Amino acid sequence: ARFPPASQPKQSVMKIMARRWVLLLAAAATFNDEAHGISLRGRGVLQRLNGLPKTEIAAVLRDRASDTAVADAALEEALRFLINPGAGATIDEYMPGCLRHLRGLVKVLRRSYSHASMTTVLYHSCQDQKMFPSAHDGTFKSRALCHQFADGLVTAAEEELATGSQAGYPPLCRRYFQTHGPFNPTAPPSVAPVPVTPTTTTTQPTIKPVDIGSANCPCIGFANVDGNTTVDIDGKKVAFPADLGARCSAWEKNTHPDCIGATVADEDKAWCFEQWCYVDPCNCDLPVPPKTSSYLPNGEYQGIPVYYSYMTCGSVDKWTVGNYPDACVNQHDEEDCEALDKCAWDGQKCLGKELVHACNAPKNEYIIGSEECKCVGILGQEGEILVGGLSYPADLGAGCAAWDKEITPVCKGPDAPQWCNKRWCYVDPTDCKVPGGDPAKVSEYLPGASFQNRQLHYSYDTCPEEETPFVKPVDVGNAKCPCIGFANLDGNTIVEIDGEKVAFPADMGGSCEAWDQGRHPDCTGDGPHKDFCGEKWCYVDPCNCDLPVLPKTSAYLPNATFQDLPVYYSYMTCGGTDKFTGSGNYPDACVNQKSENDCNALEKCAWESQHDECIGKELFSTCNAPKDELKVGKKECQCIGIAGQEGETLVNGVSYPADLGAECGSWDKDIAPECKGDGAKPAWCTMQWCFVDPYDCDLATPPKHSLYLPGASFQNRPLYYSYATCPQSDAPPSLPVPTIAAVDIGNPKCPCIGFANLEGSTLVKIDSKTVTFPADLGGKCEAWEQKTHPSCIDGNGEDWCQQKWCYVDPCNCDLPVPPKISAYLPDGKYQGNPVYYSYATCGGTDTWTQENHAEACVNQKSEDACVAMETCGWNGKECLGKELIETCSKKKDPWVVGFKGCRCIGIVGQEGDTMVNGLAFPAELGSECRAWDEEIAPECQGDGDKPEWCTQKWCYVDPCDCVLPDETPPKLSGYLPGASYLNRPIYYSYATCHPGTNDNYTAQHHPNACVNKVTEADCSVDAKCKWTGTRCLGKELAGMC
């Protein structure tokens, strides 16, 4: 229906429209509503009039229109009285008339409208004041005051309906008089005119319908907008209409430089005449998927890149094929697809990555509005939109922002209204329900503009005033092997490549990305780049990685750690192929060792026979090694991040170390501005903390969101930190749990014995010469002879020089190849038995024994030769060490090797020394029950009284294999804090050497040892202790065994 002329008075306009509604609805009543598609609103009216004759229907509708007219007239009369009450020049004279008019107004409104719609009716009247200023003469000084009055009137009406009280009306009249009076009794007040834009009319603006494409993939953006959008094409700025892409149109025609002067006859210019529009890829169900726009590379719609579609407009994309070779849709195989960071292969075709996973990624509600009422429009457009002659950004209202600030005339200067600073955006009124918020309102800025052929609406309520934690989603790899490290950081990480320092981003490896492209020396410049440059990878946790291709240790961060483990990386978790490691860049990588011998020659590697490949040794043993809780936090809430990186992380302009928060530390000390200089400083300056995963943190004190790095993330979650997981400086001093460097301890069916990671030396007689080996000789799998044995020093020795071996317990060795007695320690003993060694447990082959140890039992090939050797025995098939046949079952002296439930460990009879805090103890320290301190410990020397523990016997024991009758647990050794046995810290026991003996040393020197805490309360406050139900033990005893 055509609207009446704008020149007619509003009352006349309303009556004309009411008559037309009567005629239209009466006519509609004669049709079948379902067959003819009558709107839901019309259908509801018809249902109430069902069965009435046409004449009665018309009468009812006329009455309804009349009631509406009366209501509208009453509303105008009440508002007219408010600003011109006649003789009411004082508040006392004003109040009676005001109350009478308000009560009459409410009575009429109740007859014509429901209470639920009264607010909307009154708000519309407030809006009419600005759109039809001549009708109200500027009733209220501002729309905000009008809205406040409307809210108050509805509240007063509801109170009257519920309780009968009319107490809510007087305050309204009084407040209006105070803010707008006193009044001239004979003339209307002088009110400044409200600016009227050229498009202002006395009716709701007409929306010009446009082609918005297929309903399965509708166009987005604002149509019918004045202004321009600037697009960069081949380095030149090209001006398009402001509503570029908001409707189906041949936008390039006569605008794109290549299309100026083109005709439909030009086949290579056919794309100039094809129609397209921008679309939401998450709301587009077409056979041909949309593509990311090269016009708006930085643009976003509801938090994802901007896409466009020809198909939704019924066209064919003839532009992308010839003009956009890097478009995902132009990549026709998986390799080309995955080489582009923005693309992903869905199994059949190449799509924009957002189409694979970004649609379900979390969105930043601070920018795009609440989930229940998202902003519409495209952020990041360049250009301008004209509003009443004023120039606003081209992306006006496309996201939450205080768009009026500094632009709208009344918002300039110090006296700007509060609403100037309020954040708002345009929304879809059909998809906007903010809990507790007001409905979206029609925009006065762009009265003729539209979104999907609906008039533009805006909302303040959808835009939060306070920014909440949000992280920009990144690709964190396969869920079976997620990336570790932090994403979205400012700063840099320094990596040494071929002797040069190379700067990478601070979040290197924290997400799937082609990190080497444009940074690695082989991936920069104009020349051909290596294959690995375009491959994506990230750092991963080898203990949380279940992929067919195992991760590898990083050459970029050789000294860095993640939760006390070496740093690993993976191409496979990012869908890539490792073309770096195998292309000559990392020859010592375990994965590049193609034979078992080459693999075992590297200390860090181990041969994995199931897959016939060489892998990092940590994948065998490190994942189960105990971790230093003083460094990586409590087991229930471990620190995250990669420790040991070089570089910097920027926090509000302050430079912190690149590994900020990756492990427990006083990170703020001497760095945070409040923690610098002389004078008193906050207590938190010296407190230890680290970043943690809030989803994997089970502490009484929950972690808190980090304000240092508000945009950073770990596995697409905001960063959180914890003080509670780290030991604090004001805690009572106690014996620290040592950090154990995991080593290869061989096959679990025949583990190495002896101690690893010792300082000192072991002396071995070889060809009448004394050769010095490390103190932990044989305590782990290693090629011990290499560069140490006289026959191996020049590097050209026999094969056995490269073979790894270790000492083993012959009574705990179930391998096809039996161990052999050691020629290095002919007088050595382990738990009363001769010392044996094995190549097989380390994955090696024994080529040494046959050539260098003629008297070894295994070299006796006949029974006669075998039994002639005192240490050998014949088992019917082969010659073995006699212990392997009879010795393991013979009785042992518990006063020497410890009691059966808790045997001593270590090797007796080694020559050399073990260094303990600068003191040289025997190399066999702690290997059997002796008073080891009596002759060496400083407290035990000289004349005078000596501590009782000086003469007490003790030995080192395996804490996971130690159960004594009196249940006295072993204690952590303070002598060898970094040493290990089976990758566990070294423990000692007095009790196994003489059950019932009191441990006077621990009580005197380590009063805070866990075993000295006799109550659960005392035990629980110590981070390193755990209550078992009956006693307090070191937490590592509860978790490591």
PDB file of C-alpha atoms in Angstrom, residues 866 873-880 885:
ATOM      1  CA  CYS A 866      82.689 -74.614  31.085  1.00  0.00           C
ATOM      2  CA  GLY A 873      78.040 -73.784  35.057  1.00  0.00           C
ATOM      3  CA  TRP A 874      76.645 -75.966  32.235  1.00  0.00           C
ATOM      4  CA  ASN A 875      72.842 -75.955  31.910  1.00  0.00           C
ATOM      5  CA  GLY A 876      72.724 -78.771  29.362  1.00  0.00           C
ATOM      6  CA  LYS A 877      72.950 -76.527  26.297  1.00  0.00           C
ATOM      7  CA  GLU A 878      75.272 -73.665  27.038  1.00  0.00           C
ATOM      8  CA  CYS A 879      77.719 -72.295  29.539  1.00  0.00           C
ATOM      9  CA  LEU A 880      76.339 -69.618  31.836  1.00  0.00           C
ATOM     10  CA  ILE A 885      71.935 -71.410  37.758  1.00  0.00           C
TER      11      ILE A 885
END
